[in-house]
Coordinates of C-alpha atoms in Angstrom, one line a residue:
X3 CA 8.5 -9.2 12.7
X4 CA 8.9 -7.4 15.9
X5 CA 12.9 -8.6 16.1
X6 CA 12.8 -6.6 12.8
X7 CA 10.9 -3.6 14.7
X8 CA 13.1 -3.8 17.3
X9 CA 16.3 -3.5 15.1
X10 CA 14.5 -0.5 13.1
X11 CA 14.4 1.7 16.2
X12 CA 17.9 0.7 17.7
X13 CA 19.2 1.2 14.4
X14 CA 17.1 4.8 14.5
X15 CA 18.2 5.2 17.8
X16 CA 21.5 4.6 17.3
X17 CA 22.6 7.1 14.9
X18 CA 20.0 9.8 16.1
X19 CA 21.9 9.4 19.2
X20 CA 25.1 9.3 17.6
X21 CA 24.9 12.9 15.3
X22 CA 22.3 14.3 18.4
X23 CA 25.2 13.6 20.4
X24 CA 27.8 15.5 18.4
X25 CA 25.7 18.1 18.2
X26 CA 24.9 18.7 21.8
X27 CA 28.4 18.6 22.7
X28 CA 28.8 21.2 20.2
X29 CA 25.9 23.0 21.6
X30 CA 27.6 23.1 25.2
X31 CA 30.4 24.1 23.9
X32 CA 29.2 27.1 21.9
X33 CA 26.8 28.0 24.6
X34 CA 30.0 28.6 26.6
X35 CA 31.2 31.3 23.7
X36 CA 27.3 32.5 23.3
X37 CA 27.8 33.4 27.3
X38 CA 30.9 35.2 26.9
X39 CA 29.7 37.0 24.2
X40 CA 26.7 38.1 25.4
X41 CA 28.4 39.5 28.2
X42 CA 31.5 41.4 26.5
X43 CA 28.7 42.4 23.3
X44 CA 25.3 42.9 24.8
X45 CA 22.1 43.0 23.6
X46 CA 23.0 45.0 20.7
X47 CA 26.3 43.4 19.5
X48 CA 24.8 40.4 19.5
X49 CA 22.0 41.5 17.4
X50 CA 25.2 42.9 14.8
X51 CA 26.4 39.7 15.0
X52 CA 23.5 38.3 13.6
X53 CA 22.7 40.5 11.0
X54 CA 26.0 40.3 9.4
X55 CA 26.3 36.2 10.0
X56 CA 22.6 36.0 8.4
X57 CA 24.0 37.7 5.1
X58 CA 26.6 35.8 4.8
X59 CA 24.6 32.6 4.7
X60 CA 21.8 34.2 2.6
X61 CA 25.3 35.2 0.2
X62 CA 26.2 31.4 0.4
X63 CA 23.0 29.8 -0.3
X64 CA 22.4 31.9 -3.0
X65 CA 25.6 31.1 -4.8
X66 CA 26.7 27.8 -4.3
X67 CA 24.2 25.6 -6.5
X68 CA 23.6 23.3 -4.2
X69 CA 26.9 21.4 -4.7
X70 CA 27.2 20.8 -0.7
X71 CA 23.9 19.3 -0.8
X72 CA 23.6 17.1 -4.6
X73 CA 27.1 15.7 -4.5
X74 CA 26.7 13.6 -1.5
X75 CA 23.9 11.4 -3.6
X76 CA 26.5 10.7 -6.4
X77 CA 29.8 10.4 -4.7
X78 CA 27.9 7.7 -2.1
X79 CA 26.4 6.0 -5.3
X80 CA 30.1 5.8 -6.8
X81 CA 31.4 4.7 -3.2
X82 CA 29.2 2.1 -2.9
X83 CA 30.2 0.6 -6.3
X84 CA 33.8 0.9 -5.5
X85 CA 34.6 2.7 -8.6
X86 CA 37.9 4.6 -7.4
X87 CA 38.7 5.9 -10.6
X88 CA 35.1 7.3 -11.2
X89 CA 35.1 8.3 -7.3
X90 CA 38.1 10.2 -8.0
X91 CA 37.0 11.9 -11.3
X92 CA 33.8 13.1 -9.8
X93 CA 36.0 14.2 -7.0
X94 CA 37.4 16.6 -8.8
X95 CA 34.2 17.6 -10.9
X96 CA 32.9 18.1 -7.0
X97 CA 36.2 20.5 -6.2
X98 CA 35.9 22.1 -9.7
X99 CA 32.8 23.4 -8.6
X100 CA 33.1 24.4 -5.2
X101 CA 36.1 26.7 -6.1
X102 CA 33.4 28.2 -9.1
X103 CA 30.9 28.8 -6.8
X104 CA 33.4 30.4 -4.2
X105 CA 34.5 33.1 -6.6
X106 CA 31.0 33.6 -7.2
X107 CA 29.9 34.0 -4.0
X108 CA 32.9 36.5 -3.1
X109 CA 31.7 38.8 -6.4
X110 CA 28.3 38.4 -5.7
X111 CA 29.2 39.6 -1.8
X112 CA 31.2 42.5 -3.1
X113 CA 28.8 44.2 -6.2
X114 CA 25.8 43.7 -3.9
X115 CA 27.5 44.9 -0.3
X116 CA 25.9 48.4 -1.1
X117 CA 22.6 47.2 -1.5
X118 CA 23.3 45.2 1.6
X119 CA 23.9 48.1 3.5
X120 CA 20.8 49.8 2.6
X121 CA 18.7 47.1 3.4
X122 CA 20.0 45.9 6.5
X123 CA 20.7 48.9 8.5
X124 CA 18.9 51.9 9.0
X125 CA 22.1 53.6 10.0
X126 CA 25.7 54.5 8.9
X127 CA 27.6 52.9 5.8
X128 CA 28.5 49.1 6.2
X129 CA 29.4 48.4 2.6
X130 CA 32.6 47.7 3.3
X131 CA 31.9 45.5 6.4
X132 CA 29.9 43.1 3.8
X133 CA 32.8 43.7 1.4
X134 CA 35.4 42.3 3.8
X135 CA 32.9 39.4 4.5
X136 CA 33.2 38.1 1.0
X137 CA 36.1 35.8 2.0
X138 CA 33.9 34.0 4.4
X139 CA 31.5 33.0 1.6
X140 CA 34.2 31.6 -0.7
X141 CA 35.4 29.3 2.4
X142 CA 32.4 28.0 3.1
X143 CA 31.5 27.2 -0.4
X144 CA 34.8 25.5 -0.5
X145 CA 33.9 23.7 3.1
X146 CA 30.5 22.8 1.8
X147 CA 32.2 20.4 -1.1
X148 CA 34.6 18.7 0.9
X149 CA 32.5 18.2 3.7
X150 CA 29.9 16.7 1.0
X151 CA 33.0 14.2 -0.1
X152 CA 33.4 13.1 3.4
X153 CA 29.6 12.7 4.1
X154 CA 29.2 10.2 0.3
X155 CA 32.5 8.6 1.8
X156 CA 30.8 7.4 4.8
X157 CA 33.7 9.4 7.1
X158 CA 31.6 10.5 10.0
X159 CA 34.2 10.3 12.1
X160 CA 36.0 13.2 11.1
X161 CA 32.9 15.1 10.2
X162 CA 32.3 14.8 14.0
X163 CA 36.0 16.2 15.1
X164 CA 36.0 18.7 12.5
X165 CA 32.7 19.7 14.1
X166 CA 33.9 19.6 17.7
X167 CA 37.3 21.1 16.8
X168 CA 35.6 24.2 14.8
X169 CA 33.3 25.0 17.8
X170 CA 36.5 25.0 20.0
X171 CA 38.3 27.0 17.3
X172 CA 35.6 29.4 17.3
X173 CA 35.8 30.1 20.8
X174 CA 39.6 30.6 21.1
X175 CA 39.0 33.0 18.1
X176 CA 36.3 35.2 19.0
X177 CA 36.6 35.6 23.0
X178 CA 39.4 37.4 22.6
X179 CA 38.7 39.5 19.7
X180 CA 36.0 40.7 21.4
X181 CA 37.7 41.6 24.4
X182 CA 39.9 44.0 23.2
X183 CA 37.7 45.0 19.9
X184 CA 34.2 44.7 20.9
X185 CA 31.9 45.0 18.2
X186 CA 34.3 45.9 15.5
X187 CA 35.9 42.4 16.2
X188 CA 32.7 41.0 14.3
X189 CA 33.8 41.0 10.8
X190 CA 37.2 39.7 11.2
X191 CA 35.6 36.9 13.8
X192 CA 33.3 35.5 11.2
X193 CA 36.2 35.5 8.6
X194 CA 38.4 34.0 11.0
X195 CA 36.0 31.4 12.1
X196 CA 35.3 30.4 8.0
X197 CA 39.3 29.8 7.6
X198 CA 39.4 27.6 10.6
X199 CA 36.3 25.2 9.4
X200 CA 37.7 24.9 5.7
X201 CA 41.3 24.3 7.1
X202 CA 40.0 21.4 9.4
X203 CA 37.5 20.6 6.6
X204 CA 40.4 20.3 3.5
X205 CA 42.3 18.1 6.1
X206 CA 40.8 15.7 6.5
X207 CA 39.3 15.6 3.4
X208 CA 43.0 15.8 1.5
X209 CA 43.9 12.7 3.3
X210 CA 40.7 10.9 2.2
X211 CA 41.0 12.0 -0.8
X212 CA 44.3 13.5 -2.2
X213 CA 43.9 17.1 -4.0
X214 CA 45.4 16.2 -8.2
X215 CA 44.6 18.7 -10.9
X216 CA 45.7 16.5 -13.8
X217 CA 42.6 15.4 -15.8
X218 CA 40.5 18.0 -14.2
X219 CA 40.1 19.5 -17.7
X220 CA 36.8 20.2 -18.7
X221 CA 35.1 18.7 -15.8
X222 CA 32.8 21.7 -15.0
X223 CA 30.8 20.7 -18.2
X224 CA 30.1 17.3 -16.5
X225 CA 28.6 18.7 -13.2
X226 CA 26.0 19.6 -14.4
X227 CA 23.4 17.1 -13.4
X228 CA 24.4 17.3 -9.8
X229 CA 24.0 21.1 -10.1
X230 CA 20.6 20.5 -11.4
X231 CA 19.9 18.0 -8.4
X232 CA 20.7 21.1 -6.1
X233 CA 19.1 24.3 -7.9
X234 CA 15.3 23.2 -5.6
X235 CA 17.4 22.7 -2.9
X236 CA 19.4 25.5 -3.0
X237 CA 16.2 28.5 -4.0
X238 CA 14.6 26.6 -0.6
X239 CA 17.7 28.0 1.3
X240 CA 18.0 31.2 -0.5
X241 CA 14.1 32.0 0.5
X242 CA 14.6 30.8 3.7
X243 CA 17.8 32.9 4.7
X244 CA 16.1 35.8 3.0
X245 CA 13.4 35.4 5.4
X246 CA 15.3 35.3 8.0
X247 CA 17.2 38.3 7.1
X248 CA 14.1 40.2 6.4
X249 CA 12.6 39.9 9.7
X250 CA 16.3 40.8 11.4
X251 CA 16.4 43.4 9.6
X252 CA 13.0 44.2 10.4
X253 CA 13.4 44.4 13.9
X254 CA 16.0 46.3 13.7
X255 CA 14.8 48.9 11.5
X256 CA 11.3 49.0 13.4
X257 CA 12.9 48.3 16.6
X258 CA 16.3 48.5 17.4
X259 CA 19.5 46.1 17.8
X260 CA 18.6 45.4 21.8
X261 CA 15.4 43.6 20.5
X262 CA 16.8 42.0 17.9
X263 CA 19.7 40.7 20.0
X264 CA 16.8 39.5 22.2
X265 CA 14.9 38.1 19.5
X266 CA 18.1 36.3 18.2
X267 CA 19.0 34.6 21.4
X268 CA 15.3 33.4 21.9
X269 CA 15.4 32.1 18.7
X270 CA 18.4 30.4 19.3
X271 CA 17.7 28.4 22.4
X272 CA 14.7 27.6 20.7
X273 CA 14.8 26.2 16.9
X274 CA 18.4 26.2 16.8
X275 CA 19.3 24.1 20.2
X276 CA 16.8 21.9 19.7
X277 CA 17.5 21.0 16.0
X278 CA 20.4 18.5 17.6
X279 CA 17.6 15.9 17.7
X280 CA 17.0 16.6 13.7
X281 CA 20.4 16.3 12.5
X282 CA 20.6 12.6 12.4
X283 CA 17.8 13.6 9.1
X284 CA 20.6 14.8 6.5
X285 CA 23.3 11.9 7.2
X286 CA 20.8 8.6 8.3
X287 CA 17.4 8.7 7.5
X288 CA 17.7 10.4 4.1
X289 CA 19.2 7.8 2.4
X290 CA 17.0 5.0 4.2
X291 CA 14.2 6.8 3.2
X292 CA 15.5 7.5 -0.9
X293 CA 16.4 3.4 -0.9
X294 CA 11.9 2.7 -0.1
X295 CA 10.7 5.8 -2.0
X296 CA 8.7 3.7 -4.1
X297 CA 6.6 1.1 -1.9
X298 CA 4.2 3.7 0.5
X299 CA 4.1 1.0 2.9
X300 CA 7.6 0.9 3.8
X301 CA 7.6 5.0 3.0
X302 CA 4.9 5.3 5.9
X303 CA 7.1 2.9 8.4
X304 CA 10.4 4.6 7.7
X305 CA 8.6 7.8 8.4
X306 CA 6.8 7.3 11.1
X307 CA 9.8 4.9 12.9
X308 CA 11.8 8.3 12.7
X309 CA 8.9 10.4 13.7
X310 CA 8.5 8.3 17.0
X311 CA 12.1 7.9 18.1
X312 CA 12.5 11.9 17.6
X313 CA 9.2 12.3 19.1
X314 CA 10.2 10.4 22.1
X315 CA 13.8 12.1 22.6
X316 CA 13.1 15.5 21.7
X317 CA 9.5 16.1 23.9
X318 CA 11.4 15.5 27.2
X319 CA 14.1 18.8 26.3
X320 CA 11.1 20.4 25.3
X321 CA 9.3 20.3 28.5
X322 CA 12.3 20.7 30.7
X323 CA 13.7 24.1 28.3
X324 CA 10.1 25.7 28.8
X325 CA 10.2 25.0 32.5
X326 CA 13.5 26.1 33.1
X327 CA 13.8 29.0 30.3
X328 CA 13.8 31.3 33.6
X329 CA 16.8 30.2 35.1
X330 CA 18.8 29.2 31.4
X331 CA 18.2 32.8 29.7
X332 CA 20.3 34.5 32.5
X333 CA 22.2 31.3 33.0
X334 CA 23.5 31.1 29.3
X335 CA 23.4 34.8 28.6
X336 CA 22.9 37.7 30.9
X337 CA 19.8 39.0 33.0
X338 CA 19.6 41.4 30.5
X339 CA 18.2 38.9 28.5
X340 CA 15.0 38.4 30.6
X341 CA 13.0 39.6 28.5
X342 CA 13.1 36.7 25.8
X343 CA 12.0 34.6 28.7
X344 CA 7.8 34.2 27.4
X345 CA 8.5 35.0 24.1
X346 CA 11.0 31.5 24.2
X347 CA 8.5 29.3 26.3
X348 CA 5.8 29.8 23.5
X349 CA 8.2 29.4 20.8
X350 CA 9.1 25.9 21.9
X351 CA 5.9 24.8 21.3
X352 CA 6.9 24.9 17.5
X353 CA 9.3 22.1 18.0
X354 CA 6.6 19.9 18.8
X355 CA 5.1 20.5 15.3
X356 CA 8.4 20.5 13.9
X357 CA 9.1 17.3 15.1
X358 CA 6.0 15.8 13.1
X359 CA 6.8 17.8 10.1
X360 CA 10.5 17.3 9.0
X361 CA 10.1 13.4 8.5
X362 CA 7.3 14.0 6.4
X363 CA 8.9 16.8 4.5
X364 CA 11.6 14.3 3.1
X365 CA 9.4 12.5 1.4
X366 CA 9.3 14.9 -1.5
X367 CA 13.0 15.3 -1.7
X368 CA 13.6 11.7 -1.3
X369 CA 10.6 10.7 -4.4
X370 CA 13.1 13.7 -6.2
X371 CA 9.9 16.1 -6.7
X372 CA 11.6 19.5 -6.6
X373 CA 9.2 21.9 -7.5
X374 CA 7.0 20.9 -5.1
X375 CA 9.6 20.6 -2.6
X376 CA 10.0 24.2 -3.6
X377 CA 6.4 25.2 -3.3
X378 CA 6.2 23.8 0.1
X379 CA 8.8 25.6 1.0
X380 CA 8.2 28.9 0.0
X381 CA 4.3 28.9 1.3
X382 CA 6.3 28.3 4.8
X383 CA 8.4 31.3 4.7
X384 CA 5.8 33.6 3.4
X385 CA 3.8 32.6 5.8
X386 CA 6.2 33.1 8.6
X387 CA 7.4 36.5 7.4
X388 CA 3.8 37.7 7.7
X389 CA 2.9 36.2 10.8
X390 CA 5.9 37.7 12.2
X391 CA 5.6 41.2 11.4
X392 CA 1.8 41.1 12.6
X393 CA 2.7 39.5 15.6
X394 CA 5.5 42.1 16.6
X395 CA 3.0 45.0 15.8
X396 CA 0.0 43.3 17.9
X397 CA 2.3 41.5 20.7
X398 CA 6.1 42.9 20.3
X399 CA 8.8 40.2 21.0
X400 CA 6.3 38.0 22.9
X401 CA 4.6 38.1 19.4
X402 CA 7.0 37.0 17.4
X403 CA 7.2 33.7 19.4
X404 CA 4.0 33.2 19.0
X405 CA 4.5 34.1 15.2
X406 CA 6.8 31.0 15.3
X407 CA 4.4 28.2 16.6
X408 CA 2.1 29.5 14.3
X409 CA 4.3 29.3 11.5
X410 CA 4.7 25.9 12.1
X411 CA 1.6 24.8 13.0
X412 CA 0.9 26.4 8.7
X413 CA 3.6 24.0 7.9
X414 CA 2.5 21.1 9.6
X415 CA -1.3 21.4 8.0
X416 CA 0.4 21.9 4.7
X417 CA 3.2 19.5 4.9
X418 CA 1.1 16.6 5.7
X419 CA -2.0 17.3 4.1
X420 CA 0.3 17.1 0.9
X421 CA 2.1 14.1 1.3
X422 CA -1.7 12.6 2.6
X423 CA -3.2 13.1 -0.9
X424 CA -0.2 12.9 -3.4
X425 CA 1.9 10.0 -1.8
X426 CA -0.6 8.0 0.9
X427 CA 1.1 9.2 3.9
X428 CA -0.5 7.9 6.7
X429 CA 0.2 8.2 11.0
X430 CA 0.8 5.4 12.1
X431 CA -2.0 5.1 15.7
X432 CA 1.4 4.7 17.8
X433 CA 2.9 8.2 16.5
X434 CA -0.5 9.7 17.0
X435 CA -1.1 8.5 20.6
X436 CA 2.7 9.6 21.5
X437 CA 2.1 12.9 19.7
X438 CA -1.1 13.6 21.6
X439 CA 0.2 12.5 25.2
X440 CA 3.5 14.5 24.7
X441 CA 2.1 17.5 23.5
X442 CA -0.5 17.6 25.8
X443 CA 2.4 17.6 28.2
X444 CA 3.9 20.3 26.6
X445 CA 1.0 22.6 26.1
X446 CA 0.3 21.5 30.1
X447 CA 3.9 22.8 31.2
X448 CA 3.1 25.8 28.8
X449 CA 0.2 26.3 30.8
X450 CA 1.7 26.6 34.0
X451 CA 3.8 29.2 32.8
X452 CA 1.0 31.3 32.6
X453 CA -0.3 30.7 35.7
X454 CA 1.6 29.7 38.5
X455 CA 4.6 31.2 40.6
X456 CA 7.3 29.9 43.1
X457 CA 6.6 26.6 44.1
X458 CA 3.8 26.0 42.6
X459 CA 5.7 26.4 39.6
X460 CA 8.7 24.4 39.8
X461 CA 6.5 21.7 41.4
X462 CA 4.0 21.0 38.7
X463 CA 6.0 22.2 35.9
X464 CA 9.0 19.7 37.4
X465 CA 6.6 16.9 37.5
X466 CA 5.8 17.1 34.0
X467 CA 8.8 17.4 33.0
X468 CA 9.7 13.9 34.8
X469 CA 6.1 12.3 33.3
X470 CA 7.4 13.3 30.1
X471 CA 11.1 11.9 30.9
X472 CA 9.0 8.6 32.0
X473 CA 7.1 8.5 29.3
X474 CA 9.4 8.3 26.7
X475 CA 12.3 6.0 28.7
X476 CA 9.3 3.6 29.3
X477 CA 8.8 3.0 25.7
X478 CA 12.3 3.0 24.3
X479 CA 13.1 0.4 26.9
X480 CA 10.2 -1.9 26.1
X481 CA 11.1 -1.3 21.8
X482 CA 15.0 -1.6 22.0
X483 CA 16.0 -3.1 25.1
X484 CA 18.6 -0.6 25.4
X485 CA 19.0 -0.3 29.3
X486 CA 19.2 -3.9 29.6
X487 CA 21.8 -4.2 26.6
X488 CA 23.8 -1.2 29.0
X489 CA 23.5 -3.0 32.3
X490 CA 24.8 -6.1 30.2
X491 CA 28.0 -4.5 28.9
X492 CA 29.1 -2.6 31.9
X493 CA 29.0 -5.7 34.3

């Protein structure tokens, strides 16, 4: 039994490491371009940046069914069997739709760009900014279905190239577009950037599996299952990217683009930096988790087996990124981005919660229960859309981070207290005494924040930091063995 336990969290280990690995190399990589940005755009063309790049995912989760997101279920089903000739077929059902829902999205882009316009900005015409966007959205419905063909084939390999090769591509692009264009540089950038992924994505996804139109007849009538998989999905998405276009445009209409390039890069150093932990979720512990749906005891161990070894990895970043948020914001961006400084350090607190949410959240979509998965959802996004405009008018931007945690500490009650009654959810004592020391750390180096200075301050908040380090390199050592297995292979 605990050789079994000890293979279950190197096996979690391993491929939380693995994607969290891509995805902090893509992280340095962009926070290089975010740097550069930040200096040649400011404050305020960082904050257009945002508002246009947040409709065009709210354009592209609205329109594309799902497809990215349901197609990986059946073509890994087919895969597994080794049925080429049905893997094939569905192939092109899987392409079929994609280019539908590209077209779709580009229409839906264009009649709507007015509307767009209104809502978004409080000044000047952009309709035909979000009109020349439309392009982007058909790419990356196009990306989305061959990147769901190379996730069902199992070809993570070039799902982490084509990652590390678009964040490269998208520096070489933008930097100098921006140099000599500034902000009007932004439309053509995100265009730009949507060619180069679906390029690199239909690469190596062409080479897996070889583009044929014969027999492709008739194969939209067949997708429909898959599409129906998606729809719960896919209206999660669409509320949550409306959300988060909402309160952009929000700030900018109450505020102006400085504070929302503020609140952007807060919020990006935040939630979005530390999601690399998470994205092992999608790709690993998904499909582990769909294969035990049905017995809650091994539900509640590949939960909370997750739960700990994200728990463990992500609390240490968490710590050290509100410690250090004072020298990274002008570090990674400008001084002129100071200001995001406390609004940042309370935000990270949500992470925490997050971390102890997500697993959980699965559950629903892995027991196929979509409407609820829905509901959920949706309570989360109303409820951060009104915390954040009441914490902006109380609080301003330090509000909105605290508008955040809050958020998430909603989600948390609700997310848990659901799967608790309607599928016997349970903590397991280890989770809970982890997430209790951690966070106590974490609310500890929040503290200090608050109330300390100079030496003081880098002192105790450095020594919690390392406690929290400790902490968690103690107990993945004494589960998994892994710094002896190390030491063994490199002498």
């Amino acid at each position: 039994m605990a050789k079994e336990a000890d293979e279950s969290y190197r096996h979690v280990l391993k491929y939380t490491g693995i994607f969290g690995g891509v995805q902090g190399l893509n992280i340095v990589m962009g926070l290089v371009r975010t740097k550069l940005i930040a200096l040649l755009l400011g404050p305020s063309g960082m904050g257009l940046a945002s508002l246009f790049n947040t409709t065009v995912n709210f354009v592209s989760q609205s329109t594309n069914l799902g497809v990215a997101f349901s197609a990986v279920r059946h073509v890994s089903e087919l895969y597994d069997k080794g049925d080429q000739e049905a893997l094939e077929h569905f192939v092109k059902v899987i392409r079929g739709w994609s280019l539908l829902t590209a077209l779709l999205g580009m229409l839906v882009c264009i009649v709507v760009g007015p509307f767009l316009s209104h809502t978004t900005f409080a000044w000047g015409n952009h309709s035909l900014h979000f009109m020349l966007l439309s392009p982007a959205v058909g790419m990356i419905a196009i990306t989305g279905g061959e990147t769901a063909i190379l996730k069902g084939m199992r070809s993570l390999g070039a799902l982490a190239v084509i990652q590390v090769l678009a964040v490269v591509a998208a520096l070489v692009i933008s930097i100098p577009i921006y140099y000599f264009f500034g902000e009007t540089g932004i439309v053509p950038v995100i265009v730009l950037m949507a060619l180069a992924t679906m390029l690199l994505t239909v690469r190596s996804s062409f080479r897996l599996m070889p583009f044929r139109i014969s027999g492709a007849k008739g194969v939209l009538g067949e997708g429909m299952e898959m599409v129906k998989l998606g729809v719960a999905f896919t209206l999660a998405a669409v509320i949550g990217s409306a959300s988060e276009m909402l309160i952009r445009s929000y700030l900018n209409v109450v505020g102006d683009l400085d504070m929302l390039g503020l609140y952007n890069a807060g919020y990006m150093l935040t939630i979005t930096y530390a999601g690399m932990v998470f994205s092992a979720m999608e790709s690993d512990y998904y499909p582990r988790l769909s294969g035990v749906q049905h017995d809650i005891a091994a539900t509640n161990e590949c939960v909370n087996r997750q739960m700990e070894v994200s728990l463990l990895l992500l609390s240490p970043m968490l710590a050290g990124l509100i410690v250090a948020l004072p020298i990274l914001i002008p570090l990674l961006f400008s001084s002129q981005f100071l200001p995001v400084v406390e609004m940042a350090q309370v935000a990270t607190l949500a992470m925490y919660l997050k971390v102890m949410t997500l697993p959980v959240a699965y559950i629903t979509l892995a027991r196929g229960y979509s409407l609820s998965y829905l509901f959920l959802e949706t309570s989360y996004f109303v409820a951060f859309v009104l915390l954040f405009i009441f914490g902006y008018q109380q609080w301003g931007l330090y509000g909105t981070g605290i508008a955040i945690t809050l958020a998430h500490l909603f989600e948390y009650l609700l997310v848990n207290g659901y799967a608790y009654k309607k599928y016997g959810y349970r903590f397991s004592a280890t989770v809970s005494g982890y997430a209790i020391v951690q966070t106590g750390i974490g609310l500890l180096a929040f503290l200090v924040t608050l109330t300390a200075d100079g030496l003081l301050y880098w002192g105790v908040g450095g020594l919690l930091v390392m406690l929290s380090l400790g902490l968690s390199l103690h107990v993945l050592r004494r589960k998994t063995h892994l710094w002896e297995r190390l030491i063994h292979k490199i002498f």
